[in-house]
Short mmCIF file of N, CA and C in Angstrom, two decimals:
data_model
loop_
_atom_site.label_atom_id
_atom_site.label_comp_id
_atom_site.label_asym_id
_atom_site.label_seq_id
_atom_site.Cartn_x
_atom_site.Cartn_y
_atom_site.Cartn_z
N MET A 977 -68.23 24.30 30.85
CA MET A 977 -67.45 24.39 29.65
C MET A 977 -66.48 25.57 29.71
N ARG A 978 -66.20 26.09 30.85
CA ARG A 978 -65.33 27.27 30.96
C ARG A 978 -63.96 27.00 30.36
N LYS A 979 -63.56 27.91 29.47
CA LYS A 979 -62.23 27.86 28.86
C LYS A 979 -61.59 29.22 29.02
N GLN A 980 -60.33 29.19 29.39
CA GLN A 980 -59.56 30.41 29.59
C GLN A 980 -58.44 30.46 28.55
N LEU A 981 -58.30 31.60 27.88
CA LEU A 981 -57.29 31.74 26.84
C LEU A 981 -56.43 32.97 27.11
N ARG A 982 -55.17 32.86 26.76
CA ARG A 982 -54.26 34.00 26.82
C ARG A 982 -53.58 34.14 25.46
N LEU A 983 -53.73 35.30 24.86
CA LEU A 983 -53.09 35.60 23.58
C LEU A 983 -51.98 36.60 23.87
N SER A 984 -50.76 36.28 23.46
CA SER A 984 -49.64 37.14 23.82
C SER A 984 -48.69 37.35 22.65
N GLY A 985 -48.01 38.47 22.72
CA GLY A 985 -47.04 38.81 21.69
C GLY A 985 -46.43 40.15 22.02
N SER A 986 -46.14 40.92 21.00
CA SER A 986 -45.62 42.27 21.23
C SER A 986 -46.61 43.27 20.66
N GLY A 987 -46.53 44.49 21.17
CA GLY A 987 -47.42 45.55 20.70
C GLY A 987 -47.34 45.70 19.19
N GLY A 988 -48.50 45.81 18.57
CA GLY A 988 -48.56 45.95 17.12
C GLY A 988 -48.89 44.66 16.40
N GLN A 989 -48.85 43.52 17.11
CA GLN A 989 -49.19 42.25 16.47
C GLN A 989 -50.68 41.97 16.46
N GLY A 990 -51.44 42.74 17.20
CA GLY A 990 -52.90 42.60 17.16
C GLY A 990 -53.49 41.54 18.06
N VAL A 991 -52.77 41.13 19.12
CA VAL A 991 -53.34 40.09 19.99
C VAL A 991 -54.55 40.61 20.77
N ILE A 992 -54.57 41.90 21.08
CA ILE A 992 -55.73 42.46 21.78
C ILE A 992 -56.93 42.47 20.84
N THR A 993 -56.73 42.92 19.61
CA THR A 993 -57.81 42.90 18.63
C THR A 993 -58.33 41.48 18.43
N ALA A 994 -57.43 40.51 18.32
CA ALA A 994 -57.84 39.11 18.13
C ALA A 994 -58.70 38.63 19.29
N ALA A 995 -58.32 38.99 20.51
CA ALA A 995 -59.08 38.56 21.68
C ALA A 995 -60.47 39.20 21.70
N ILE A 996 -60.55 40.46 21.32
CA ILE A 996 -61.85 41.14 21.26
C ILE A 996 -62.75 40.45 20.24
N ILE A 997 -62.21 40.14 19.09
CA ILE A 997 -62.99 39.45 18.04
C ILE A 997 -63.45 38.09 18.53
N LEU A 998 -62.57 37.34 19.20
CA LEU A 998 -62.93 36.02 19.70
C LEU A 998 -64.06 36.13 20.73
N ALA A 999 -63.95 37.08 21.65
CA ALA A 999 -65.00 37.25 22.67
C ALA A 999 -66.32 37.63 22.02
N GLU A 1000 -66.28 38.52 21.04
CA GLU A 1000 -67.51 38.93 20.35
C GLU A 1000 -68.14 37.76 19.59
N ALA A 1001 -67.31 36.90 19.00
CA ALA A 1001 -67.83 35.72 18.30
C ALA A 1001 -68.53 34.79 19.28
N ALA A 1002 -67.93 34.59 20.45
CA ALA A 1002 -68.53 33.72 21.46
C ALA A 1002 -69.89 34.27 21.91
N VAL A 1003 -69.95 35.57 22.16
CA VAL A 1003 -71.21 36.20 22.58
C VAL A 1003 -72.26 36.07 21.49
N SER A 1004 -71.85 36.22 20.23
CA SER A 1004 -72.83 36.11 19.14
C SER A 1004 -73.39 34.69 19.01
N GLU A 1005 -72.70 33.71 19.58
CA GLU A 1005 -73.22 32.34 19.60
C GLU A 1005 -73.99 32.04 20.88
N GLY A 1006 -74.22 33.05 21.71
CA GLY A 1006 -74.99 32.87 22.93
C GLY A 1006 -74.19 32.45 24.14
N LYS A 1007 -72.88 32.47 24.03
CA LYS A 1007 -72.02 32.12 25.17
C LYS A 1007 -71.72 33.38 25.98
N GLN A 1008 -71.24 33.18 27.18
CA GLN A 1008 -70.75 34.26 28.02
C GLN A 1008 -69.27 34.45 27.71
N ALA A 1009 -68.79 35.68 27.69
CA ALA A 1009 -67.38 35.93 27.42
C ALA A 1009 -66.94 37.23 28.08
N VAL A 1010 -65.71 37.22 28.58
CA VAL A 1010 -65.07 38.43 29.08
C VAL A 1010 -63.69 38.50 28.47
N GLN A 1011 -63.21 39.71 28.30
CA GLN A 1011 -61.90 39.93 27.69
C GLN A 1011 -61.19 41.01 28.48
N SER A 1012 -59.91 40.80 28.75
CA SER A 1012 -59.09 41.82 29.41
C SER A 1012 -57.77 41.92 28.67
N GLN A 1013 -57.04 43.00 28.93
CA GLN A 1013 -55.80 43.21 28.20
C GLN A 1013 -54.76 43.90 29.06
N SER A 1014 -53.51 43.70 28.68
CA SER A 1014 -52.39 44.31 29.38
C SER A 1014 -51.29 44.54 28.36
N TYR A 1015 -50.69 45.71 28.41
CA TYR A 1015 -49.62 46.00 27.46
C TYR A 1015 -48.68 47.03 28.05
N GLY A 1016 -47.47 47.04 27.53
CA GLY A 1016 -46.47 47.98 28.00
C GLY A 1016 -46.73 49.38 27.45
N PRO A 1017 -45.96 50.36 27.89
CA PRO A 1017 -46.18 51.74 27.48
C PRO A 1017 -45.75 52.03 26.04
N GLU A 1018 -44.99 51.13 25.43
CA GLU A 1018 -44.54 51.35 24.06
C GLU A 1018 -45.71 51.19 23.09
N ALA A 1019 -45.73 51.97 22.04
CA ALA A 1019 -46.78 51.85 21.03
C ALA A 1019 -46.60 50.56 20.24
N ARG A 1020 -45.37 50.21 19.95
CA ARG A 1020 -45.07 48.98 19.23
C ARG A 1020 -43.86 48.32 19.86
N GLY A 1021 -43.88 47.01 19.91
CA GLY A 1021 -42.72 46.26 20.37
C GLY A 1021 -42.72 45.87 21.83
N GLY A 1022 -43.52 46.51 22.66
CA GLY A 1022 -43.58 46.15 24.08
C GLY A 1022 -44.42 44.90 24.29
N ALA A 1023 -44.31 44.33 25.47
CA ALA A 1023 -45.08 43.13 25.79
C ALA A 1023 -46.57 43.43 25.73
N SER A 1024 -47.32 42.47 25.23
CA SER A 1024 -48.77 42.64 25.08
C SER A 1024 -49.45 41.30 25.32
N LYS A 1025 -50.52 41.32 26.09
CA LYS A 1025 -51.31 40.10 26.26
C LYS A 1025 -52.76 40.47 26.41
N SER A 1026 -53.59 39.55 26.01
CA SER A 1026 -55.02 39.71 26.17
C SER A 1026 -55.59 38.37 26.58
N GLU A 1027 -56.54 38.41 27.49
CA GLU A 1027 -57.11 37.17 27.99
C GLU A 1027 -58.61 37.13 27.74
N VAL A 1028 -59.10 35.94 27.47
CA VAL A 1028 -60.52 35.73 27.20
C VAL A 1028 -60.98 34.53 28.02
N ILE A 1029 -62.14 34.69 28.64
CA ILE A 1029 -62.82 33.56 29.28
C ILE A 1029 -64.13 33.38 28.54
N ILE A 1030 -64.39 32.14 28.14
CA ILE A 1030 -65.64 31.79 27.45
C ILE A 1030 -66.30 30.68 28.25
N ASP A 1031 -67.60 30.83 28.47
CA ASP A 1031 -68.31 29.84 29.27
C ASP A 1031 -69.78 29.82 28.84
N ASP A 1032 -70.45 28.73 29.17
CA ASP A 1032 -71.89 28.65 28.97
C ASP A 1032 -72.62 29.31 30.13
N ALA A 1033 -71.95 29.37 31.28
CA ALA A 1033 -72.55 29.95 32.49
C ALA A 1033 -72.01 31.36 32.70
N GLN A 1034 -72.65 32.07 33.61
CA GLN A 1034 -72.24 33.43 33.92
C GLN A 1034 -70.82 33.45 34.47
N ILE A 1035 -70.07 34.48 34.12
CA ILE A 1035 -68.68 34.63 34.56
C ILE A 1035 -68.65 35.74 35.61
N PHE A 1036 -68.28 35.37 36.83
CA PHE A 1036 -68.28 36.35 37.91
C PHE A 1036 -66.91 36.96 38.15
N HIS A 1037 -65.86 36.24 37.82
CA HIS A 1037 -64.50 36.74 38.06
C HIS A 1037 -63.74 36.74 36.72
N PRO A 1038 -63.51 37.91 36.14
CA PRO A 1038 -62.94 37.99 34.80
C PRO A 1038 -61.41 37.91 34.75
N HIS A 1039 -60.80 37.14 35.62
CA HIS A 1039 -59.35 37.02 35.65
C HIS A 1039 -58.92 35.60 35.30
N VAL A 1040 -58.05 35.46 34.34
CA VAL A 1040 -57.53 34.15 33.94
C VAL A 1040 -56.44 33.75 34.93
N LYS A 1041 -56.63 32.61 35.58
CA LYS A 1041 -55.63 32.12 36.53
C LYS A 1041 -54.75 31.04 35.91
N ASN A 1042 -55.38 30.05 35.32
CA ASN A 1042 -54.65 28.95 34.66
C ASN A 1042 -55.26 28.74 33.28
N PRO A 1043 -54.70 29.43 32.28
CA PRO A 1043 -55.30 29.32 30.95
C PRO A 1043 -55.26 27.89 30.41
N ASP A 1044 -56.28 27.58 29.62
CA ASP A 1044 -56.34 26.29 28.94
C ASP A 1044 -55.59 26.35 27.62
N PHE A 1045 -55.49 27.54 27.06
CA PHE A 1045 -54.79 27.76 25.79
C PHE A 1045 -53.97 29.04 25.89
N VAL A 1046 -52.74 28.97 25.43
CA VAL A 1046 -51.90 30.16 25.35
C VAL A 1046 -51.36 30.26 23.94
N LEU A 1047 -51.56 31.42 23.33
CA LEU A 1047 -50.97 31.73 22.03
C LEU A 1047 -49.78 32.64 22.30
N ALA A 1048 -48.61 32.30 21.77
CA ALA A 1048 -47.43 33.16 21.90
C ALA A 1048 -46.92 33.49 20.51
N MET A 1049 -46.92 34.78 20.21
CA MET A 1049 -46.50 35.26 18.88
C MET A 1049 -45.03 35.70 18.85
N THR A 1050 -44.36 35.72 20.01
CA THR A 1050 -42.94 36.05 20.08
C THR A 1050 -42.26 35.15 21.11
N GLN A 1051 -40.95 35.07 21.03
CA GLN A 1051 -40.19 34.27 22.00
C GLN A 1051 -40.37 34.82 23.40
N LYS A 1052 -40.30 36.14 23.53
CA LYS A 1052 -40.46 36.78 24.84
C LYS A 1052 -41.83 36.45 25.44
N ALA A 1053 -42.87 36.49 24.63
CA ALA A 1053 -44.22 36.17 25.10
C ALA A 1053 -44.31 34.71 25.52
N ALA A 1054 -43.70 33.83 24.74
CA ALA A 1054 -43.73 32.40 25.08
C ALA A 1054 -43.06 32.16 26.42
N ASP A 1055 -41.90 32.76 26.61
CA ASP A 1055 -41.16 32.58 27.86
C ASP A 1055 -41.88 33.17 29.06
N LYS A 1056 -42.56 34.29 28.85
CA LYS A 1056 -43.19 35.02 29.95
C LYS A 1056 -44.58 34.51 30.33
N TYR A 1057 -45.38 34.10 29.35
CA TYR A 1057 -46.80 33.89 29.60
C TYR A 1057 -47.30 32.45 29.62
N PHE A 1058 -46.42 31.47 29.46
CA PHE A 1058 -46.91 30.09 29.44
C PHE A 1058 -46.85 29.44 30.81
N SER A 1059 -46.14 30.02 31.76
CA SER A 1059 -45.82 29.32 33.01
C SER A 1059 -47.02 28.85 33.82
N ASP A 1060 -48.14 29.56 33.78
CA ASP A 1060 -49.30 29.12 34.55
C ASP A 1060 -50.35 28.41 33.69
N LEU A 1061 -49.92 27.98 32.51
CA LEU A 1061 -50.80 27.22 31.61
C LEU A 1061 -51.23 25.93 32.29
N ASN A 1062 -52.50 25.63 32.21
CA ASN A 1062 -53.06 24.39 32.74
C ASN A 1062 -52.19 23.22 32.25
N SER A 1063 -51.89 22.26 33.11
CA SER A 1063 -50.98 21.16 32.73
C SER A 1063 -51.52 20.35 31.55
N ASP A 1064 -52.84 20.35 31.33
CA ASP A 1064 -53.43 19.67 30.18
C ASP A 1064 -53.73 20.66 29.05
N GLY A 1065 -53.27 21.89 29.20
CA GLY A 1065 -53.55 22.93 28.23
C GLY A 1065 -52.71 22.78 26.96
N VAL A 1066 -52.89 23.74 26.06
CA VAL A 1066 -52.21 23.73 24.78
C VAL A 1066 -51.50 25.07 24.59
N LEU A 1067 -50.23 24.99 24.20
CA LEU A 1067 -49.42 26.16 23.90
C LEU A 1067 -49.28 26.25 22.38
N ILE A 1068 -49.78 27.34 21.81
CA ILE A 1068 -49.73 27.56 20.37
C ILE A 1068 -48.64 28.60 20.10
N LEU A 1069 -47.67 28.23 19.27
CA LEU A 1069 -46.53 29.10 19.01
C LEU A 1069 -46.45 29.49 17.55
N ASP A 1070 -46.06 30.75 17.29
CA ASP A 1070 -45.75 31.18 15.93
C ASP A 1070 -44.38 30.57 15.61
N ASP A 1071 -44.36 29.64 14.70
CA ASP A 1071 -43.18 28.83 14.42
C ASP A 1071 -41.95 29.65 14.08
N ASP A 1072 -42.09 30.71 13.32
CA ASP A 1072 -40.94 31.50 12.90
C ASP A 1072 -40.46 32.49 13.96
N LEU A 1073 -41.37 32.97 14.80
CA LEU A 1073 -41.00 34.00 15.77
C LEU A 1073 -40.71 33.45 17.16
N VAL A 1074 -40.95 32.15 17.34
CA VAL A 1074 -40.65 31.49 18.62
C VAL A 1074 -39.76 30.28 18.31
N PRO A 1075 -38.47 30.52 18.12
CA PRO A 1075 -37.58 29.41 17.74
C PRO A 1075 -37.35 28.38 18.84
N ASN A 1076 -37.43 28.80 20.10
CA ASN A 1076 -37.16 27.90 21.22
C ASN A 1076 -38.43 27.62 21.99
N SER A 1077 -38.94 26.41 21.86
CA SER A 1077 -40.16 26.04 22.56
C SER A 1077 -39.91 25.92 24.06
N PRO A 1078 -40.80 26.49 24.87
CA PRO A 1078 -40.71 26.26 26.31
C PRO A 1078 -40.90 24.77 26.62
N ASP A 1079 -40.50 24.37 27.80
CA ASP A 1079 -40.63 22.97 28.21
C ASP A 1079 -42.08 22.72 28.62
N PHE A 1080 -42.86 22.27 27.65
CA PHE A 1080 -44.28 21.98 27.88
C PHE A 1080 -44.68 20.84 26.98
N LYS A 1081 -45.60 19.99 27.42
CA LYS A 1081 -45.91 18.77 26.67
C LYS A 1081 -46.83 18.97 25.46
N ASN A 1082 -47.78 19.90 25.53
CA ASN A 1082 -48.75 20.08 24.45
C ASN A 1082 -48.48 21.36 23.68
N ILE A 1083 -47.66 21.26 22.65
CA ILE A 1083 -47.29 22.43 21.86
C ILE A 1083 -47.72 22.23 20.41
N ILE A 1084 -48.32 23.27 19.87
CA ILE A 1084 -48.66 23.30 18.45
C ILE A 1084 -47.89 24.45 17.83
N ARG A 1085 -47.06 24.16 16.84
CA ARG A 1085 -46.27 25.18 16.16
C ARG A 1085 -46.88 25.42 14.78
N VAL A 1086 -47.19 26.68 14.49
CA VAL A 1086 -47.78 27.07 13.21
C VAL A 1086 -47.04 28.32 12.72
N PRO A 1087 -46.66 28.37 11.46
CA PRO A 1087 -45.99 29.57 10.94
C PRO A 1087 -47.00 30.70 10.69
N ILE A 1088 -47.54 31.24 11.75
CA ILE A 1088 -48.65 32.19 11.68
C ILE A 1088 -48.30 33.43 10.87
N THR A 1089 -47.22 34.09 11.22
CA THR A 1089 -46.85 35.33 10.51
C THR A 1089 -46.46 35.03 9.07
N LYS A 1090 -45.77 33.95 8.85
CA LYS A 1090 -45.38 33.55 7.49
C LYS A 1090 -46.62 33.31 6.63
N LEU A 1091 -47.62 32.63 7.19
CA LEU A 1091 -48.87 32.39 6.45
C LEU A 1091 -49.57 33.70 6.13
N ALA A 1092 -49.56 34.64 7.06
CA ALA A 1092 -50.20 35.94 6.81
C ALA A 1092 -49.53 36.64 5.63
N VAL A 1093 -48.21 36.58 5.58
CA VAL A 1093 -47.47 37.23 4.49
C VAL A 1093 -47.73 36.50 3.17
N GLU A 1094 -47.66 35.16 3.19
CA GLU A 1094 -47.82 34.37 1.96
C GLU A 1094 -49.25 34.39 1.42
N LYS A 1095 -50.23 34.31 2.29
CA LYS A 1095 -51.62 34.17 1.85
C LYS A 1095 -52.37 35.49 1.70
N VAL A 1096 -52.01 36.48 2.54
CA VAL A 1096 -52.73 37.74 2.52
C VAL A 1096 -51.84 38.89 2.03
N GLY A 1097 -50.54 38.71 2.12
CA GLY A 1097 -49.62 39.72 1.62
C GLY A 1097 -49.05 40.65 2.67
N LYS A 1098 -49.50 40.52 3.94
CA LYS A 1098 -49.01 41.41 4.99
C LYS A 1098 -48.95 40.69 6.33
N SER A 1099 -47.88 40.93 7.06
CA SER A 1099 -47.77 40.36 8.41
C SER A 1099 -48.78 41.00 9.35
N LEU A 1100 -49.31 42.14 8.96
CA LEU A 1100 -50.33 42.85 9.73
C LEU A 1100 -51.52 41.95 10.08
N PHE A 1101 -51.79 40.94 9.25
CA PHE A 1101 -52.94 40.07 9.46
C PHE A 1101 -52.61 38.77 10.19
N ALA A 1102 -51.45 38.73 10.81
CA ALA A 1102 -51.06 37.53 11.57
C ALA A 1102 -52.06 37.24 12.69
N ASN A 1103 -52.62 38.29 13.29
CA ASN A 1103 -53.60 38.06 14.36
C ASN A 1103 -54.86 37.37 13.84
N ILE A 1104 -55.25 37.64 12.62
CA ILE A 1104 -56.43 37.00 12.04
C ILE A 1104 -56.12 35.55 11.70
N VAL A 1105 -54.92 35.29 11.20
CA VAL A 1105 -54.48 33.91 10.96
C VAL A 1105 -54.46 33.17 12.31
N ALA A 1106 -53.94 33.83 13.34
CA ALA A 1106 -53.90 33.22 14.68
C ALA A 1106 -55.30 32.87 15.17
N LEU A 1107 -56.28 33.73 14.89
CA LEU A 1107 -57.67 33.42 15.26
C LEU A 1107 -58.15 32.14 14.60
N GLY A 1108 -57.81 31.98 13.33
CA GLY A 1108 -58.18 30.74 12.63
C GLY A 1108 -57.58 29.52 13.31
N VAL A 1109 -56.32 29.63 13.70
CA VAL A 1109 -55.65 28.52 14.40
C VAL A 1109 -56.34 28.25 15.73
N ILE A 1110 -56.63 29.32 16.48
CA ILE A 1110 -57.28 29.16 17.79
C ILE A 1110 -58.63 28.46 17.63
N VAL A 1111 -59.42 28.89 16.66
CA VAL A 1111 -60.73 28.28 16.45
C VAL A 1111 -60.58 26.81 16.05
N LYS A 1112 -59.63 26.51 15.19
CA LYS A 1112 -59.39 25.12 14.76
C LYS A 1112 -59.00 24.24 15.96
N VAL A 1113 -58.13 24.76 16.82
CA VAL A 1113 -57.63 23.98 17.96
C VAL A 1113 -58.65 23.88 19.08
N THR A 1114 -59.30 24.99 19.42
CA THR A 1114 -60.19 25.01 20.59
C THR A 1114 -61.62 24.58 20.29
N LYS A 1115 -62.08 24.83 19.07
CA LYS A 1115 -63.46 24.56 18.69
C LYS A 1115 -64.47 25.29 19.60
N LEU A 1116 -64.06 26.43 20.15
CA LEU A 1116 -64.92 27.19 21.05
C LEU A 1116 -66.02 27.94 20.32
N VAL A 1117 -65.75 28.33 19.08
CA VAL A 1117 -66.76 28.97 18.25
C VAL A 1117 -66.65 28.37 16.85
N ASP A 1118 -67.70 28.52 16.10
CA ASP A 1118 -67.73 28.04 14.74
C ASP A 1118 -66.86 28.93 13.85
N PHE A 1119 -66.23 28.34 12.84
CA PHE A 1119 -65.36 29.11 11.96
C PHE A 1119 -66.13 30.23 11.25
N GLU A 1120 -67.34 29.97 10.82
CA GLU A 1120 -68.14 31.01 10.16
C GLU A 1120 -68.43 32.18 11.11
N THR A 1121 -68.62 31.86 12.38
CA THR A 1121 -68.89 32.90 13.37
C THR A 1121 -67.68 33.80 13.55
N ILE A 1122 -66.49 33.22 13.65
CA ILE A 1122 -65.29 34.03 13.84
C ILE A 1122 -65.01 34.86 12.59
N LYS A 1123 -65.32 34.29 11.44
CA LYS A 1123 -65.14 35.01 10.19
C LYS A 1123 -66.03 36.25 10.15
N LYS A 1124 -67.30 36.07 10.51
CA LYS A 1124 -68.24 37.20 10.53
C LYS A 1124 -67.83 38.25 11.57
N ALA A 1125 -67.38 37.79 12.73
CA ALA A 1125 -66.96 38.72 13.78
C ALA A 1125 -65.74 39.53 13.32
N ALA A 1126 -64.81 38.88 12.65
CA ALA A 1126 -63.62 39.58 12.15
C ALA A 1126 -63.99 40.61 11.11
N ILE A 1127 -64.89 40.25 10.21
CA ILE A 1127 -65.32 41.18 9.16
C ILE A 1127 -66.03 42.38 9.79
N ARG A 1128 -66.91 42.12 10.77
CA ARG A 1128 -67.61 43.22 11.45
C ARG A 1128 -66.62 44.15 12.14
N PHE A 1129 -65.67 43.57 12.83
CA PHE A 1129 -64.72 44.37 13.61
C PHE A 1129 -63.78 45.17 12.69
N LEU A 1130 -63.36 44.56 11.61
CA LEU A 1130 -62.38 45.20 10.74
C LEU A 1130 -63.00 46.11 9.69
N SER A 1131 -64.33 46.14 9.60
CA SER A 1131 -64.99 47.00 8.61
C SER A 1131 -65.10 48.42 9.08
#
């Protein structure tokens, strides 16, 4: 059941935090999970990505080679990080911040940041909205589990 995910955007959007929460949720359900991250030297605005592998079996190599799911929260992230997406994978895009979809067959567009502003009042929570989308699309963890993991992490 190994699934590889890449969450990408720019610094300050919380993709690293979202990946940590997702990995912790998977572990709390008894799955194996590893999380890694990469970001530019800028505090905000630089390229940022975080990768998660979730599996029922032990994970010996914590490097994502061909992700099954890629979340892109900016146009730059979409252009940069989707290229090695599994051909049957899913590309999830923030509808407002990624106006030009890369040439890929399985794309889901969701107004993630807009929903965060409309429903919670701040774009700061776009990463949490993105987690909800990821859980809905991937079904890798239960929604209640991700909710509890987010509350634990953000408390």
